[in-house]
Every structure is written in C-alpha cells, then in structure tokens.
One Martini backbone bead per residue (centre of mass of N, CA, C, O) as a GRO file, in nm:
protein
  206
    1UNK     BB    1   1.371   2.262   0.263
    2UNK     BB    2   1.550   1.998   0.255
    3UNK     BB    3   1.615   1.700   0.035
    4UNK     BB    4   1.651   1.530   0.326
    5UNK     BB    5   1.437   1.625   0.469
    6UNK     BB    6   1.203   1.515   0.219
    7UNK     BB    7   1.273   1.278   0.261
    8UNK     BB    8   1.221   1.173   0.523
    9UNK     BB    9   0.942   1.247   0.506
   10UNK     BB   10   0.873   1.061   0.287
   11UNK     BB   11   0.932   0.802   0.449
   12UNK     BB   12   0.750   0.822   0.702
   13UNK     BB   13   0.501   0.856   0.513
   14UNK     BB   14   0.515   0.602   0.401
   15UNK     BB   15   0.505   0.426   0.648
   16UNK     BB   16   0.197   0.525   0.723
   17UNK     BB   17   0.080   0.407   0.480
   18UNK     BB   18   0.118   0.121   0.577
   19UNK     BB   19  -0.001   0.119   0.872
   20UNK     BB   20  -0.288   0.193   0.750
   21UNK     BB   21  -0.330  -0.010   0.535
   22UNK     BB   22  -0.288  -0.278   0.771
   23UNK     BB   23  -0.521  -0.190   0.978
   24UNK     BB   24  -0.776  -0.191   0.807
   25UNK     BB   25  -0.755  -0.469   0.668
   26UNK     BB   26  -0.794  -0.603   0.960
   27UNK     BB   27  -1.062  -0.500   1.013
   28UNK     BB   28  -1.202  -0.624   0.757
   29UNK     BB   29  -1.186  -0.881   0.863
   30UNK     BB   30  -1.346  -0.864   1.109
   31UNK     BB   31  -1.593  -0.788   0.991
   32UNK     BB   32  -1.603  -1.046   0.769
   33UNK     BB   33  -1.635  -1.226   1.038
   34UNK     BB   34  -1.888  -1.159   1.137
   35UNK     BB   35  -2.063  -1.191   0.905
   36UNK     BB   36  -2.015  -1.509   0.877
   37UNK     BB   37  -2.117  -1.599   1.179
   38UNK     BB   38  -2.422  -1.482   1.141
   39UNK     BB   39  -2.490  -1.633   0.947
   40UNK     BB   40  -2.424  -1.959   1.048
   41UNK     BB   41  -2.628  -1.897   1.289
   42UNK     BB   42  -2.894  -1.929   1.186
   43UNK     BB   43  -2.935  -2.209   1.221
   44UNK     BB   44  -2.965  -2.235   1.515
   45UNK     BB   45  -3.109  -2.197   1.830
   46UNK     BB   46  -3.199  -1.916   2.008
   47UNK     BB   47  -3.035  -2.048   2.298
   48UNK     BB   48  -2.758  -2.056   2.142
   49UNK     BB   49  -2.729  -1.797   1.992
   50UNK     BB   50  -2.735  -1.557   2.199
   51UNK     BB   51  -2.419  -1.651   2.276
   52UNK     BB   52  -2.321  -1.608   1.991
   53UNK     BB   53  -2.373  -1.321   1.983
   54UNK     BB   54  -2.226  -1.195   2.248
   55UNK     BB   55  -1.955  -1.314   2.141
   56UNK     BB   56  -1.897  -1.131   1.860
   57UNK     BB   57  -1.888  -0.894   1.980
   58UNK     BB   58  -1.696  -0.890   2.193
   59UNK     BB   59  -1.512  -0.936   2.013
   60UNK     BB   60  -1.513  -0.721   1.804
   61UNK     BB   61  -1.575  -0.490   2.080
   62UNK     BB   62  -1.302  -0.463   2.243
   63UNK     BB   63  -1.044  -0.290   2.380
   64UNK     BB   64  -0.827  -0.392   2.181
   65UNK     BB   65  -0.960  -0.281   1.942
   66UNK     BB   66  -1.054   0.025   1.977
   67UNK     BB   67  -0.733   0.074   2.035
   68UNK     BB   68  -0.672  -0.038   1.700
   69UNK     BB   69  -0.913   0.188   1.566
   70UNK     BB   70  -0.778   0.456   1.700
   71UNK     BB   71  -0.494   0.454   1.520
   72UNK     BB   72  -0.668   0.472   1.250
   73UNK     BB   73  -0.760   0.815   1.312
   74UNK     BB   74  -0.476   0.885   1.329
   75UNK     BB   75  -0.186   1.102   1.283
   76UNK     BB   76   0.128   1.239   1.332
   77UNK     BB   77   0.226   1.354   1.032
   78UNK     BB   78   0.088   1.641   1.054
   79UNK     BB   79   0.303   1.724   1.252
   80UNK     BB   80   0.624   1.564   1.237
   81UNK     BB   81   0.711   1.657   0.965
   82UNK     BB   82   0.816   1.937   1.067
   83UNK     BB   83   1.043   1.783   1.214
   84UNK     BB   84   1.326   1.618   1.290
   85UNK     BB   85   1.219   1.474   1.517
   86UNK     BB   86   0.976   1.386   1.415
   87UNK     BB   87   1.075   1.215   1.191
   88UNK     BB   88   1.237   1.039   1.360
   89UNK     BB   89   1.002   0.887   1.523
   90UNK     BB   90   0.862   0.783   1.275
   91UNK     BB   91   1.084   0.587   1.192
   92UNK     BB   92   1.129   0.424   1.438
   93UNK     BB   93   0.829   0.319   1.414
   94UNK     BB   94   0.869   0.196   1.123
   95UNK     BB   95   1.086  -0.017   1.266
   96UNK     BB   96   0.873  -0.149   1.450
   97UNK     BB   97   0.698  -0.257   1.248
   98UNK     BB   98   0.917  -0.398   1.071
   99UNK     BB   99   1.118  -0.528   1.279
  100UNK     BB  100   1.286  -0.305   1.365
  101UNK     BB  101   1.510  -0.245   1.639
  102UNK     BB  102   1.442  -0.068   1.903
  103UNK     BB  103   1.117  -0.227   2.048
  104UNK     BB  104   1.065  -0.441   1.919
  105UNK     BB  105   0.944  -0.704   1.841
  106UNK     BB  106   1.038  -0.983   1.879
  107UNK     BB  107   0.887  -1.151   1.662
  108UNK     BB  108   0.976  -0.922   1.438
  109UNK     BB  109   1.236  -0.995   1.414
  110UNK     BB  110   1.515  -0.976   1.226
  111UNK     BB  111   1.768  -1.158   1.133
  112UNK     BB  112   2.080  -1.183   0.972
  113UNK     BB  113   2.014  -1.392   0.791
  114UNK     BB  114   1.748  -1.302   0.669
  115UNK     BB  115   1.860  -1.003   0.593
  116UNK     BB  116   2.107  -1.127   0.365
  117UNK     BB  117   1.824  -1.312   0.206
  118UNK     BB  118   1.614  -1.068   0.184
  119UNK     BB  119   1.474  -0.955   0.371
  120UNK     BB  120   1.282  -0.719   0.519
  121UNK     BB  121   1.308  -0.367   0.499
  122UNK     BB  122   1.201  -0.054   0.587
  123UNK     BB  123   1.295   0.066   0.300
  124UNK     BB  124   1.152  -0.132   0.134
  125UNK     BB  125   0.865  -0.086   0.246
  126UNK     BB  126   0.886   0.217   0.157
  127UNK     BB  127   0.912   0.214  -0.113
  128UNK     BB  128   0.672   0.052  -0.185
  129UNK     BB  129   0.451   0.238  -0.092
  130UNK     BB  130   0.598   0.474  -0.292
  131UNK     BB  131   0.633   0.306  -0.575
  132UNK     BB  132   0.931   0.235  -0.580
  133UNK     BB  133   1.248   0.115  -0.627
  134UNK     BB  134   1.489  -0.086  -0.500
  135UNK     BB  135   1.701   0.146  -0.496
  136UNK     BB  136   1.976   0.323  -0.496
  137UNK     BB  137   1.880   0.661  -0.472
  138UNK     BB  138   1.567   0.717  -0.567
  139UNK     BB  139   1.506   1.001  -0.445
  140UNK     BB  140   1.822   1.100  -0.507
  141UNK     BB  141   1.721   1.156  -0.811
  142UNK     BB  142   1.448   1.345  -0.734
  143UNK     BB  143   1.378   1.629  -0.686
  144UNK     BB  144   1.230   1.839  -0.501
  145UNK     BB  145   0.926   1.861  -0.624
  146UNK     BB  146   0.872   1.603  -0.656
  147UNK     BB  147   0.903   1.521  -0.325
  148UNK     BB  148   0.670   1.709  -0.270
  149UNK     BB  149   0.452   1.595  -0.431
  150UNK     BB  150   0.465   1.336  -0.314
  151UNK     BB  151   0.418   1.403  -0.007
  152UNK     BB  152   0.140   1.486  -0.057
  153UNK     BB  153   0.009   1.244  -0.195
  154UNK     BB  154   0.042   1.114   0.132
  155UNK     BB  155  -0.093   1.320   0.312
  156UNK     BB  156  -0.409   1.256   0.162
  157UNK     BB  157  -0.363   0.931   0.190
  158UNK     BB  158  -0.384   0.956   0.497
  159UNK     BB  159  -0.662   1.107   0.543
  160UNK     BB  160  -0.850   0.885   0.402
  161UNK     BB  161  -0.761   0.666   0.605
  162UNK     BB  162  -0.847   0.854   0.907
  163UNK     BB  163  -1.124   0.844   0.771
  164UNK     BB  164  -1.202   0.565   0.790
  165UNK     BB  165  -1.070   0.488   1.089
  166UNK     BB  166  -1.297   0.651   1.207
  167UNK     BB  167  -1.519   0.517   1.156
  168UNK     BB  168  -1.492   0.250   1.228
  169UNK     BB  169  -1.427   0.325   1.540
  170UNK     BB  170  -1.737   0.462   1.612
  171UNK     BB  171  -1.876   0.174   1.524
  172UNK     BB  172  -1.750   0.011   1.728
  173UNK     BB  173  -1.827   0.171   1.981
  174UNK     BB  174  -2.089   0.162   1.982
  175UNK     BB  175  -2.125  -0.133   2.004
  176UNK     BB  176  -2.087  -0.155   2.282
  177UNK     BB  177  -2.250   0.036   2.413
  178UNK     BB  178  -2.515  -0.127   2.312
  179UNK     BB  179  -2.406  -0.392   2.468
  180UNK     BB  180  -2.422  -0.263   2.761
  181UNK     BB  181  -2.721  -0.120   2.721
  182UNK     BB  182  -2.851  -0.433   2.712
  183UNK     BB  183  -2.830  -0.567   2.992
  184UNK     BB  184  -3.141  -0.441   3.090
  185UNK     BB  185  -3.270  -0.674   2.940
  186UNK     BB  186  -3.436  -0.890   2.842
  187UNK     BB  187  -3.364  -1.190   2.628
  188UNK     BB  188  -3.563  -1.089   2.414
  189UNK     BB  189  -3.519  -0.809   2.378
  190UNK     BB  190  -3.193  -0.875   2.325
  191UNK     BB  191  -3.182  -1.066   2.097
  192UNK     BB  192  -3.256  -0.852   1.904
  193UNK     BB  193  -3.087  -0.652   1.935
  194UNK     BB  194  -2.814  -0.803   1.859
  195UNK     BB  195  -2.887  -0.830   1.588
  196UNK     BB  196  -2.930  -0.524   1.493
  197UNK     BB  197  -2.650  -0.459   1.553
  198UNK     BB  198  -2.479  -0.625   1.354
  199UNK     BB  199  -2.670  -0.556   1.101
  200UNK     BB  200  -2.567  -0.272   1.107
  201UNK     BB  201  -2.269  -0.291   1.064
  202UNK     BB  202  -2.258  -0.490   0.821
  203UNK     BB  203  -2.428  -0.288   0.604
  204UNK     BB  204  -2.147  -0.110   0.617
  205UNK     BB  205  -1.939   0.047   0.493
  206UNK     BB  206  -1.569   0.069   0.470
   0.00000   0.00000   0.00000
C-alpha cells in the first residue's frame, strides 16, 4: 500500500472513529435521561405514572432509534479500506458527518463565510480525532511505518467501539420487544412488567 493509500486510510479511519464515538455519547445520554424521568416519575400515583413508564419506553426503543443504534454497531471501515473506491466512500460519507458536501444534510453545511471565518471543516475533524494538530502536511510528515502503525491502533478503536454500539443495540430492541409483548397483559400486571424493563436497562453499564 502507498503512503497516500495509508494517508486516506488514516482520514477515513478517523473519521469514522468520530462518527462512532459521538453516535455512542448519543445513546449515553438517552439512556441517563431516561434514569432521570423513572427517579422523577417515583413522586407521581399509579394510575398517571402507569402513562409515564409507557411514554419513557417508547421515546427510549422506538424504531428511529433502534436504526441509530444498530448503524453504531457496524462499521463500513473493516471492509472499506481494503479498496480506493471503499476509502473514497468512507471519506464522502465523513463529509456529510462533517456537514460538508453533496448529500450533506442542508442543517449542517457550512457557509463560505464561516468557512473562512475559521468553520470546522473535515479535515480538521479527522486530525483532531486522530490526535494530530492541524497543520498542513502532518500525516506526510510521518513515515509509511508510523502511518500504519496509526492506522491498526484505530482499527482497534472501530472493533470496541462497535461492540459497545452492538451492546447499546441489543439492550434497546430486547426493550421494545418486552414492551410489545407487555401489551397482552391486565394493568396491574404490565405496571409492574413496565418498571421491571426499565430499570433492568438502566442498571447496566454502557
């Protein structure tokens, strides 16, 4: 592999090791916000917490997050580098994370003045996750070795990520699939159910 293969490499790598820890911190916070409402939800009766546990559920495991927490326990990267055409896609798609780009969501393009003005771009993203400073030049200042090097060790950081990510995923749909099947039971009995799941989820380490 060329040294500009391993640069692109690196970028894409990068990249994606950004897009995974910031899809995790995501969920991270979703599930301490759901702590947060079942403490809270303790104050109330019964018969309005019962509407309380069904809403916390339903907001935590509905089906636009489950496909946000399944996309954090693959990663594209373990294939994608193997080829130019794979590093060219993984690049692209680290453009429209970044907001920049065709395809990118229009929220989050960034204008030329902002650009000028010092915006984040791309580029800056990915030195930064990889530790690098933001100079020209600092990857191919670095030998094919060191490059490599860099590489395997955020390869690495991809695999603990996306088993993090698939932890995450598993626990949210097992969540859904508990509260789908709650739903033949009395009141009484799914009340108690409803408790059980939740805080079953939130007892465990993300």
């Amino acid at each position: 592999m060329s040294k500009d293969d391993l640069i692109a490499e690196n970028q894409a790598l990068s990249a994606e090791v950004e897009r995974l820890q910031y899809g995790l911190e995501e969920m991270q916070q979703l599930l301490r916000q759901l702590e947060k409402t079942y403490i809270e939800s303790k104050g109330t009766f019964s018969v309005s917490r019962y509407g309380h546990l069904k809403t916390m559920i339903k907001n935590t495991s509905s089906d636009t997050i489950l496909r946000k927490a399944k996309s954090l326990s693959e990663s594209e990267c373990t294939q994608a580098h193997e080829t130019k055409r794979g590093m060219a896609g993984l690049l692209q798609k680290a453009r429209q994370f970044a907001g920049e780009g065709e395809g990118a969501p229009a929220v989050n393009r960034k204008t030329s003045e902002e650009k000028r003005s010092g915006g984040s771009s791309i580029f800056k993203k990915i030195k930064n996750a990889a530790g690098f400073s933001d100079q020209p030049g600092d990857l191919h200042c670095l030998d094919k070795d060191d490059i490599r090097r860099d590489n395997e060790r955020k390869k690495r950081e991809i695999a603990r990520l996306t088993s993090r990510g698939l932890k995450i995923y598993s626990r949210l749909n097992t969540l859904q699939q508990n509260y789908q099947a709650s739903k033949v039971h009395a009141v009484p009995t799914r009340y108690q159910q409803l408790k059980d799941m939740i805080k079953g989820i939130i007892a465990e380490p993300v």
